[in-house]
Structures are given as structure tokens and as C-alpha cells.
Short mmCIF file of C-alpha atoms in Angstrom, two decimals:
data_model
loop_
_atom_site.label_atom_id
_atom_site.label_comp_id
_atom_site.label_asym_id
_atom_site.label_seq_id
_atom_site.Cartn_x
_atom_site.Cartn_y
_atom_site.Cartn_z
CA UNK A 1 -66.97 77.21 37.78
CA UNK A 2 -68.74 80.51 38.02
CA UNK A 3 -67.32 81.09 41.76
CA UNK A 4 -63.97 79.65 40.70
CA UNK A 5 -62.56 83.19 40.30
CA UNK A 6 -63.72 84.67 44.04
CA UNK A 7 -61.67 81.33 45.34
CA UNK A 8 -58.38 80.96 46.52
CA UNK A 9 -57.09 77.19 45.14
CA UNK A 10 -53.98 76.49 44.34
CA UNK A 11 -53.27 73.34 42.45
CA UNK A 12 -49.61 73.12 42.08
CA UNK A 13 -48.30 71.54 39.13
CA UNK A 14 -51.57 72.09 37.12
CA UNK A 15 -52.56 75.55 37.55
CA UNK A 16 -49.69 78.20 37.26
CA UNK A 17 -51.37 80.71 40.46
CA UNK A 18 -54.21 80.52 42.93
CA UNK A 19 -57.49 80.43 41.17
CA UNK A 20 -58.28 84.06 41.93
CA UNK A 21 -55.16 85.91 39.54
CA UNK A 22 -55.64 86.49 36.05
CA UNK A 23 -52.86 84.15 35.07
CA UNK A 24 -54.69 81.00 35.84
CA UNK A 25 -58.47 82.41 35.07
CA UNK A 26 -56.63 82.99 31.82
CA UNK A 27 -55.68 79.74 31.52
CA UNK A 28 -58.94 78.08 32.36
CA UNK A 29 -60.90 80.97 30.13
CA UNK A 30 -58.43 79.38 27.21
CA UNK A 31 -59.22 75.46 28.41
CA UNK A 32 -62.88 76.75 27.92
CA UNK A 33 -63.03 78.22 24.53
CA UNK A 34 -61.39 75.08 23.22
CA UNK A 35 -64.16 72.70 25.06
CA UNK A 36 -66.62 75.04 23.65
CA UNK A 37 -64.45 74.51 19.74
CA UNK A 38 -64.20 71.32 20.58
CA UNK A 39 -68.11 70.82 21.65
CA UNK A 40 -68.39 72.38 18.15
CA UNK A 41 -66.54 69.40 16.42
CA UNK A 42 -68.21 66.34 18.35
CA UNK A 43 -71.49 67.53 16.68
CA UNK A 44 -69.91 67.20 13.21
CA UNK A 45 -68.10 63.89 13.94
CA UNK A 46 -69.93 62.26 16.84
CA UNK A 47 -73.42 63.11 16.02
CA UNK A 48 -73.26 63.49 12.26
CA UNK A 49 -70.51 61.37 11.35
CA UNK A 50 -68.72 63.99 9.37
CA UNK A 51 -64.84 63.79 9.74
CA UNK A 52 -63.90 67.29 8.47
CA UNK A 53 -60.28 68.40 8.15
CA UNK A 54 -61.85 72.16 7.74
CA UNK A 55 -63.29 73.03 11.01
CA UNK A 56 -60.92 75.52 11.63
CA UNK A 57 -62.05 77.86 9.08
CA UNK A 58 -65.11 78.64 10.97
CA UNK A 59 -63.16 79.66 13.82
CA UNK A 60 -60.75 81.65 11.86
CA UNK A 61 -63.91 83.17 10.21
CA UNK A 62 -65.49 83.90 13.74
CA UNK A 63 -62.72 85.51 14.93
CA UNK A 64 -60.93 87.46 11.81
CA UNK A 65 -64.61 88.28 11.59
CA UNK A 66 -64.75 90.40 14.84
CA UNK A 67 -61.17 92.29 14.56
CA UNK A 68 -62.36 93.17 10.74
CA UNK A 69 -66.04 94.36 12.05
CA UNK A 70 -64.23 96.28 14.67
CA UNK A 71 -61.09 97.38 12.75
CA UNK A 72 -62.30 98.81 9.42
CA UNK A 73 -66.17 99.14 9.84
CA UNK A 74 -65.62 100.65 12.99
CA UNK A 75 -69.05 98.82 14.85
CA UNK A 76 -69.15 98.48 18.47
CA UNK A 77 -68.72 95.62 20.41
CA UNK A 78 -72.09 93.52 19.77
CA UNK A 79 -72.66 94.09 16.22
CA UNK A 80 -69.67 93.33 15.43
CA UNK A 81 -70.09 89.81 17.44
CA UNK A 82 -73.33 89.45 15.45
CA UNK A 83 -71.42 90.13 11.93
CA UNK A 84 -68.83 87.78 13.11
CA UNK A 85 -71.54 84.91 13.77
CA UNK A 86 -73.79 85.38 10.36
CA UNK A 87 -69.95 85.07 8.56
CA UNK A 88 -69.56 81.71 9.61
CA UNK A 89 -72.55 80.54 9.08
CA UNK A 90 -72.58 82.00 5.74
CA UNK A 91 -69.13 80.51 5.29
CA UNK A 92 -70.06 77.44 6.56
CA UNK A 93 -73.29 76.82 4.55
CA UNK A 94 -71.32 78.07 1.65
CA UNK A 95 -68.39 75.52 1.70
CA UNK A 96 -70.98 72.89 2.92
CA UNK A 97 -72.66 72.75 0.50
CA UNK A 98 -70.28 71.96 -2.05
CA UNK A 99 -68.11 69.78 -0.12
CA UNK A 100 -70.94 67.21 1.01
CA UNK A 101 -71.56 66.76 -2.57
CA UNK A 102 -69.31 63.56 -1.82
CA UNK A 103 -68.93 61.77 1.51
CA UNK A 104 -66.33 59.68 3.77
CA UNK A 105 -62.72 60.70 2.78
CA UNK A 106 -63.41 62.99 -0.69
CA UNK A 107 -65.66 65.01 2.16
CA UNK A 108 -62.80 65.03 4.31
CA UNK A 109 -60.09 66.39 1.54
CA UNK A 110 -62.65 68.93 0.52
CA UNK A 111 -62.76 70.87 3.75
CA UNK A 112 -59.04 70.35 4.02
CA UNK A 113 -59.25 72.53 0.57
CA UNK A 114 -61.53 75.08 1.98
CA UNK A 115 -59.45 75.33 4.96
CA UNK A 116 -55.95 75.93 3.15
CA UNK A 117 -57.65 78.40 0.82
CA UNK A 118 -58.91 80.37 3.64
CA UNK A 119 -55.14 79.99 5.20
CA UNK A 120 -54.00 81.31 2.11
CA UNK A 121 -56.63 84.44 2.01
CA UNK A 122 -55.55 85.44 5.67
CA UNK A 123 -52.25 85.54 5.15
CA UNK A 124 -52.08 87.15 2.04
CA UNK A 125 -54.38 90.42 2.43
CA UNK A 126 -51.84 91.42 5.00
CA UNK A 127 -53.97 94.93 4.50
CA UNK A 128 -57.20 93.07 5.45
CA UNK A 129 -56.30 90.54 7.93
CA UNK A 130 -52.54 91.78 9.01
CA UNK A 131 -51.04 88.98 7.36
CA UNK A 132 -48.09 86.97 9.05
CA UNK A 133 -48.45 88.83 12.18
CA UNK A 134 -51.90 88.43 12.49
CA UNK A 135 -55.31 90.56 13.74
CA UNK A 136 -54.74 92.68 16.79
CA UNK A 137 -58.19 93.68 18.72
CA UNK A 138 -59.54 97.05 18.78
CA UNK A 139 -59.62 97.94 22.13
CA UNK A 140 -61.40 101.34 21.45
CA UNK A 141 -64.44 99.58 20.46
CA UNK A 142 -64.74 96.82 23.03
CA UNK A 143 -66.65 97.90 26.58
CA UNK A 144 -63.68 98.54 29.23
CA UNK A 145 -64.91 95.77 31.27
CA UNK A 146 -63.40 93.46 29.04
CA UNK A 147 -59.93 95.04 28.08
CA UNK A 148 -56.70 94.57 30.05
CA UNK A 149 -55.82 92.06 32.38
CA UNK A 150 -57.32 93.87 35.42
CA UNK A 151 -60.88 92.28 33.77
CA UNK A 152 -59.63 88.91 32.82
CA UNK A 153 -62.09 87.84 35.50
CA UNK A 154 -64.91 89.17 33.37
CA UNK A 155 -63.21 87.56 30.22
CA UNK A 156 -63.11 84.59 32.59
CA UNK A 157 -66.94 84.64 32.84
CA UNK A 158 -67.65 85.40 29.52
CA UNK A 159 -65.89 82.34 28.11
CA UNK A 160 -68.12 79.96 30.48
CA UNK A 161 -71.35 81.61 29.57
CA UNK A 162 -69.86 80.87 26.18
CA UNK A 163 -69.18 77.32 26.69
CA UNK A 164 -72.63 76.75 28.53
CA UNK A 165 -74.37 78.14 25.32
CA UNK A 166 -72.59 76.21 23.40
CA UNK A 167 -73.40 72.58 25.13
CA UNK A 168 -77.05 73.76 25.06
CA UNK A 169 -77.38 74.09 21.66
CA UNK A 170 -75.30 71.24 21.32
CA UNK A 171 -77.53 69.13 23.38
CA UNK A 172 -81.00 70.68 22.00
CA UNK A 173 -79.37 69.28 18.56
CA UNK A 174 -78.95 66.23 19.58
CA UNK A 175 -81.90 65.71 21.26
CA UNK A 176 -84.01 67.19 18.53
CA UNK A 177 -85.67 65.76 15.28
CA UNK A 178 -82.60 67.04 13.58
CA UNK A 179 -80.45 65.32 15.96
CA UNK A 180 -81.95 61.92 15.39
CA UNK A 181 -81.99 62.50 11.55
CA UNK A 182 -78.62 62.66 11.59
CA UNK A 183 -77.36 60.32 13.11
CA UNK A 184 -79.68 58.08 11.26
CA UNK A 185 -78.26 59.31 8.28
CA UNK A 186 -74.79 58.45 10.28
CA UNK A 187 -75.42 55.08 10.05
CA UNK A 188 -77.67 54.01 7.03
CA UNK A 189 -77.91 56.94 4.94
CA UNK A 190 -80.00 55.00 2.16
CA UNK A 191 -82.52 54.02 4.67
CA UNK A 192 -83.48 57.54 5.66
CA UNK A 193 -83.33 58.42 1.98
CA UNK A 194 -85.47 55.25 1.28
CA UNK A 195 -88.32 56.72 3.96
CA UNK A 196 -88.44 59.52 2.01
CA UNK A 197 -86.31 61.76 4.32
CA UNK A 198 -83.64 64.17 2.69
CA UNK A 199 -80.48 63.75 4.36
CA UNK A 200 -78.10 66.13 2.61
CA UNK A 201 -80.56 68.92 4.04
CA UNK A 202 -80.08 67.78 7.38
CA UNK A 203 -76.39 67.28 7.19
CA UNK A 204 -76.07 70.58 5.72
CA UNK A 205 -78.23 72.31 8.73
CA UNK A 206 -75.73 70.26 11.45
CA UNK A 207 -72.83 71.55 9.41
CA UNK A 208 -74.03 75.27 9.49
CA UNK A 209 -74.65 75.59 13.16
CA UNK A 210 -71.61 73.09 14.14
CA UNK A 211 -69.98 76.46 12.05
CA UNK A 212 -71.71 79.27 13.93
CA UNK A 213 -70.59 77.45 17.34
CA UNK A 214 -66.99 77.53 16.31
CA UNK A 215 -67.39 81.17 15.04
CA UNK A 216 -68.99 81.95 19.03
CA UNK A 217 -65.63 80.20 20.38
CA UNK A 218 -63.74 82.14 18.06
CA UNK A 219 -65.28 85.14 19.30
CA UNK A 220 -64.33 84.75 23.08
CA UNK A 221 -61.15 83.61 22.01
CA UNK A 222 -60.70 87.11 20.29
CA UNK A 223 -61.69 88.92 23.39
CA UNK A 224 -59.54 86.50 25.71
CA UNK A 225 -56.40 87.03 23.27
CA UNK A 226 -56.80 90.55 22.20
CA UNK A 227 -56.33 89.32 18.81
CA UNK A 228 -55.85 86.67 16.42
CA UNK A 229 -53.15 85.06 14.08
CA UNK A 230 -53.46 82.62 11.05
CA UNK A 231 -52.81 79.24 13.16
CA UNK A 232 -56.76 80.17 13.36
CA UNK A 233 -57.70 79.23 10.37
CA UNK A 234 -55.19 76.12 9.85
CA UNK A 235 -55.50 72.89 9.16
CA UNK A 236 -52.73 72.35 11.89
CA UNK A 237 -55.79 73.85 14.15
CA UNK A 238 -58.26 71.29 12.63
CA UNK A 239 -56.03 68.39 13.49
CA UNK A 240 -55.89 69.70 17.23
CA UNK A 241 -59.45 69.68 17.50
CA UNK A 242 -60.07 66.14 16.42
CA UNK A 243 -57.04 65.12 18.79
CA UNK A 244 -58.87 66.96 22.02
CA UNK A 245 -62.63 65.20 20.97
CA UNK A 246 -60.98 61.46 20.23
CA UNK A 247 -59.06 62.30 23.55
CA UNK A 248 -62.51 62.73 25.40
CA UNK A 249 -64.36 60.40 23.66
CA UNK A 250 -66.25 60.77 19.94
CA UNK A 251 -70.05 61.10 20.43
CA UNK A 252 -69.97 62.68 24.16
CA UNK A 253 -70.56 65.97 24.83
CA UNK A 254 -68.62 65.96 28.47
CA UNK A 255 -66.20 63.90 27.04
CA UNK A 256 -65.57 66.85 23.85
CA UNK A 257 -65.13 69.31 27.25
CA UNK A 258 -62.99 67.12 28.97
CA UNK A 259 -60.87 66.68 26.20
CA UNK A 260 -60.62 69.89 25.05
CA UNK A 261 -59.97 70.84 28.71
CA UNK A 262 -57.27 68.27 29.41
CA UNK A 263 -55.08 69.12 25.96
CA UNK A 264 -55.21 72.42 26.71
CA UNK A 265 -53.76 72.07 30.10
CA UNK A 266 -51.27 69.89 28.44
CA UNK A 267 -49.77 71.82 26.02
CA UNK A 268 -49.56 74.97 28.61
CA UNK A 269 -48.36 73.36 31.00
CA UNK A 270 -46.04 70.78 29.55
CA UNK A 271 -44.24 73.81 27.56
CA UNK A 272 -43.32 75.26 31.51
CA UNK A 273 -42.12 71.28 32.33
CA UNK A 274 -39.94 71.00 28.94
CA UNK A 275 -37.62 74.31 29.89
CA UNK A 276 -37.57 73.32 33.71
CA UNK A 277 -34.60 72.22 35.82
CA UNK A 278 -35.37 68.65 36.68
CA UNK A 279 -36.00 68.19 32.71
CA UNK A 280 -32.48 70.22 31.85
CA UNK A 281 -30.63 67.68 34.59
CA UNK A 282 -31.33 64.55 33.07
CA UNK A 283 -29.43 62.62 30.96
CA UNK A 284 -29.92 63.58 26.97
CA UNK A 285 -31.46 60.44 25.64
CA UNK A 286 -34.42 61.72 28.10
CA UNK A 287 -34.07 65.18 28.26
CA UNK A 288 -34.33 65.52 24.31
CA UNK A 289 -37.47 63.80 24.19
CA UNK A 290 -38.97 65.16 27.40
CA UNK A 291 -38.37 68.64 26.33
CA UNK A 292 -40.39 68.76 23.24
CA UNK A 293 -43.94 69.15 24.85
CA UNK A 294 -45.64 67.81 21.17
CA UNK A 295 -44.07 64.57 21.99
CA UNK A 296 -45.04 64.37 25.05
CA UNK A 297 -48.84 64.38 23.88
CA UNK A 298 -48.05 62.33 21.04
CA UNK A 299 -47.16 59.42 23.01
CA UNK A 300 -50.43 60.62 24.96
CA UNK A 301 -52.38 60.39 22.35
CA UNK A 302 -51.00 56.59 21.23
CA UNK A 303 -51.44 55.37 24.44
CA UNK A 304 -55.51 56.64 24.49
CA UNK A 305 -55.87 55.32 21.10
CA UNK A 306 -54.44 51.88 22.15
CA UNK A 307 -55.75 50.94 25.14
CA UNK A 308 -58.61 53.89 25.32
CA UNK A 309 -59.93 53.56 21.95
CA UNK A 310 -63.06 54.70 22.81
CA UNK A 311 -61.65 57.90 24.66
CA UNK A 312 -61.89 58.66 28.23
CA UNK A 313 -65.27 59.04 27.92
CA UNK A 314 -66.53 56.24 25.63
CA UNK A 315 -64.04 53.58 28.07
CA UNK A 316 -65.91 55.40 31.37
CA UNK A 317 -69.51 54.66 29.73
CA UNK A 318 -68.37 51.40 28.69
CA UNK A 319 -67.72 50.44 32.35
CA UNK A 320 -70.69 52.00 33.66
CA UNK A 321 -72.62 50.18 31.43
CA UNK A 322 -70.81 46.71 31.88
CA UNK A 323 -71.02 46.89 36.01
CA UNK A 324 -74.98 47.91 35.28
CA UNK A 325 -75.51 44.66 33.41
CA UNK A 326 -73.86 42.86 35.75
CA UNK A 327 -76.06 43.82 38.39
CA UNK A 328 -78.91 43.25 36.57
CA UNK A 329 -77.71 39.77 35.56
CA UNK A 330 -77.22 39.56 39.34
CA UNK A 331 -80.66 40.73 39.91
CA UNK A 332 -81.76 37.92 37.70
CA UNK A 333 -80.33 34.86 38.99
CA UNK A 334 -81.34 36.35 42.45
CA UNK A 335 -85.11 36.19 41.38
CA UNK A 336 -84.51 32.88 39.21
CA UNK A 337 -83.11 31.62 42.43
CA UNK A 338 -85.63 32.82 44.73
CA UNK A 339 -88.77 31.50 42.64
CA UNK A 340 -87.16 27.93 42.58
CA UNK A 341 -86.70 27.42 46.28
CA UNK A 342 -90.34 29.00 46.92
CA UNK A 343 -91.69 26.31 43.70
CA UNK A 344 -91.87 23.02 45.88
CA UNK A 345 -92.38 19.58 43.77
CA UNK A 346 -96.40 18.21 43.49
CA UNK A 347 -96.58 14.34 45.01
CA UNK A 348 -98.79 12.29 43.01
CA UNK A 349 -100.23 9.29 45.24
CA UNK A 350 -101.86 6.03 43.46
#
């Protein structure tokens, strides 16, 4: 991925221009801040268990963060990334707090309540956060090597180291104390309490960097956009996220990439299908359907969840898993079978 943009590939169909122009490394930097989002999300539900209906806040907070930092405090670049980041978290910690005061679906409609409130906030301090039209990047305070579309290759690069960090963390999470305390608390959440463990503190802790990830996304996507609009901080935006990680599979972190990856192809690309020719010549009980691109990965989605229920990922590790135990069950017999021929019967004589 790092040498992608000094290659010339072209993938017709899937990417819109060789691998080298900004229009596909734009693409790809997009597909990459939403694996990183999306990266962001699988900790909440895959490791914690958490199904929030908020998650877009944090990203919206990340990223209104930034063009507010930059816009009317007038910081450079890097301080204004690290004011974006300590927003989140605060924001996150803040509304986590209160809303895992109750669990399972209550938890759920409580970050859906945080999230429309902050929806509400952005677009009504149209003085703060541009309102309707949304948060346009100052350029002046960004280094030049990362304004215009002459640099999207160094926007390209930035979103990957992006995504990278956010995997590690993801993965020192999971592998971590914390990491196995919650997904203890995932599945019996009286037994940890029981041992004498506090799981609302560790909960809380997953939910507060799972926040600071998304704000990090949000942060590249600013960069990568030149802006922001309040879609950002929507539920709608929320939903999208929890498609791209049950798309990939819940619990996996290359499965959250992939997914995030694959939608995001999918709605670019299927948008450039829907007004195209071949789609305009067919007949209209086809064409209607085939030109709406949401459709298109609704019926996507429907056929994952039905016959892919445990995502690409989770149906991929299930058959890895089934052909291992089928060689070791092969293994087995082989051995079983080998010790009986070498086992020869004892003759008694009178």
C-alpha cells in the first residue's frame, strides 16, 4: 500500500484511473479513513459488545474539532490535531459515562441521543460550525505539502499511516488486560463483577479510546476533504459504520478494514454505474432499481446477512477453522489406524 502511489495499475471497473493520479489515491485515501472509522467501531461492538448508535459524534467531534482549532483559534497544523484528539476523548468519556449507566438497547438509544444533539449543535451555530453548508479547512494553517490536489499523494500516505495506527492500538487493546476484561465483561458481566473486577471502568476506558480513534479518522478525513459537513456527526453516519463492520465481519479487525474498504468502493463506484449508459438502456422495471446505488447495497447487505451472517470475515474463519479440524480428525484416524495394524493379537497355548 505504501508503494501503491509510485505504481501504474489500472483496475477498470473498480478504480476510476491508474493508481498513480490523485483521483484514485483519493479514492483509496477515502476507503482508508473509513477502515480506520470502522476499525474504531469493531472495538466498541466486537470486542466490547457495545452496539452504539452514537459513534459518529466522535468523528464529527474529531473533525469539526480541527477546522474550529484552525479557523477561530488560529493554531497551526499539529496543535490543532492534538486539540481535535483530547475533544473526543473528552466528548467521549463525557457522554460515556452517562449513557453506560444502562446497557443492551437503553445504551444503544442513549448514544443515538447524544448523537442527534450533537447534529443539532452543528447545524445550528452556523457562526461556529458553518451550519448547513458545513466546515471548510483552513488552508493557511495546514503545511503546503498537504493542500491541493498536486499533494493528494501525501494525503494518500497520511491516511495509511493513519489507518496503521489505528489497527495497532486496536490490536494492543485487544490483546491487553483491558482487552480481555472486556470482553469478559462481553459475555458474563456478573462474573467479572463477582471476581471483584469493575467492569463499568473498563467499558468506559474501551469507549474513550474507541472515541479518540474515530476523532484520528476524522482528522485525515478533514485533511483528505478540505472540510467537513454535518452528515459527520449523524446518526445516518453511525448506521453506515455498523453496515461496513457487520459487512466484514463483527469481532475482526481485517474484516472491520475490509468492510469498510469494500462499502466504500461501493457507494463510489456504484453512484458512476447508476448514471451510466448500459444502466439508462435497460428496460425501467430494472433501470429504476439499478440506478439508485443505496439499493444496490441494500440488497448487498441482505444477502451477507442471510447467507454470510457471520460477515466475510467471520464465514472465512469459520472455514478455515472447519477444514483445520478436519485434518486433524484425519490426522487421528490415521494414527488410530496405524497403532491397530502395528497391535498384533497375543496367542495363549494350553
Amino acid at each position: 500500500m505504501a508503494v501503491l502511489p509510485l505504481l501504474n495499475i489500472s483496475i477498470p471497473g473498480v478504480l476510476p484511473t491508474p493508481t498513480y493520479m490523485p483521483g484514485t489515491l483519493a479514492l483509496l485515501s477515502l476507503c482508508m479513513v473509513f477502515a480506520a472509522l470502522a476499525l474504531s467501531y469493531n472495538l466498541l461492538l466486537g470486542s466490547a459488545g457495545m452496539l452504539s448508535f452514537g459513534h459518529a459524534l466522535y468523528f464529527g467531534a474529531g473533525a469539526y474539532g480541527l477546522g474550529i482549532a484552525l479557523e477561530h483559534f488560529g493554531v497551526p497544523l499539529w496543535p490543532g490535531v492534538f486539540l481535535a484528539l483530547v475533544g473526543g476523548m473528552i466528548v467521549g468519556m463525557a457522554t460515556g459515562a452517562v449513557a453506560m449507566r444502562v446497557s443492551g438497547i437503553p445504551f444503544a438509544m442513549v448514544t443515538l441521543a447524544f448523537a442527534q444533539a450533537g447534529s443539532v449543535l452543528v447545524r445550528r451555530n452556523s457562526a461556529v460550525t458553518g451550519g448547513e453548508e458545513g466546515l471548510s479547512l483552513a488552508t493557511e494553517q495546514v503545511p503546503d505539502f498537504l493542500v491541493g490536489v498536486v499533494n493528494t499523494r501525501n494525503l494518500y500516505w497520511l491516511c495509511l499511516v493513519v489507518l496503521v495506527i489505528v489497527y495497532l492500538v486496536t490490536l494492543w487493546v485487544d490483546t491487553s488486560r483491558l482487552g480481555h476484561l472486556a470482553r469478559a465483561t462481553r459475555e458474563n458481566e456478573q462474573r467479572v463483577r463477582v471476581l471483584g473486577l469493575q467492569p463499568y471502568r473498563v467499558r468506559l476506558a474501551v469507549f474513550a479510546i474507541a472515541a479518540v480513534l474515530a476523532s484520528l479518522a476524522a482528522v485525515a478525513y478533514m485533511l483528505l476533504q478540505s472540510g467537513t459537513v454535518p452528515r459527520a456527526v449523524s446518526a445516518d453516519l453511525t448506521i453506515t459504520i455498523l453496515v461496513m463492520v457487520v459487512l466484514g465481519g463483527v469481532g475482526f479487525r481485517w474484516g472491520a478494514i475490509l468492510g469498510g474498504v469494500l462499502y466504500t468502493l461501493l457507494d463510489q463506484r456504484l453512484t458512476v454505474l447508476a448514471g451510466s449508459e448500459a444502466i439508462a438502456g435497460l428496460p425501467e422495471l430494472l433501470r429504476v432499481p439499478l440506478s439508485e446505488p443505496l439499493f444496490l447495497l441494500g440488497v448487498l447487505f441482505i444477502i451477507v446477512v442471510m447467507f454470510l451472517p457471520g460477515g466475510i470475515a467471520g464465514t472465512i474463519d469459520a472455514w478455515v477453522r472447519r477444514r483445520r479440524g478436519e485434518r486433524v480428525r484425519g490426522a487421528l484416524r490415521t494414527m488410530d489406524d496405524a497403532e491397530d495394524e502395528t497391535s498384533s493379537p497375543v496367542e495363549v497355548k494350553a
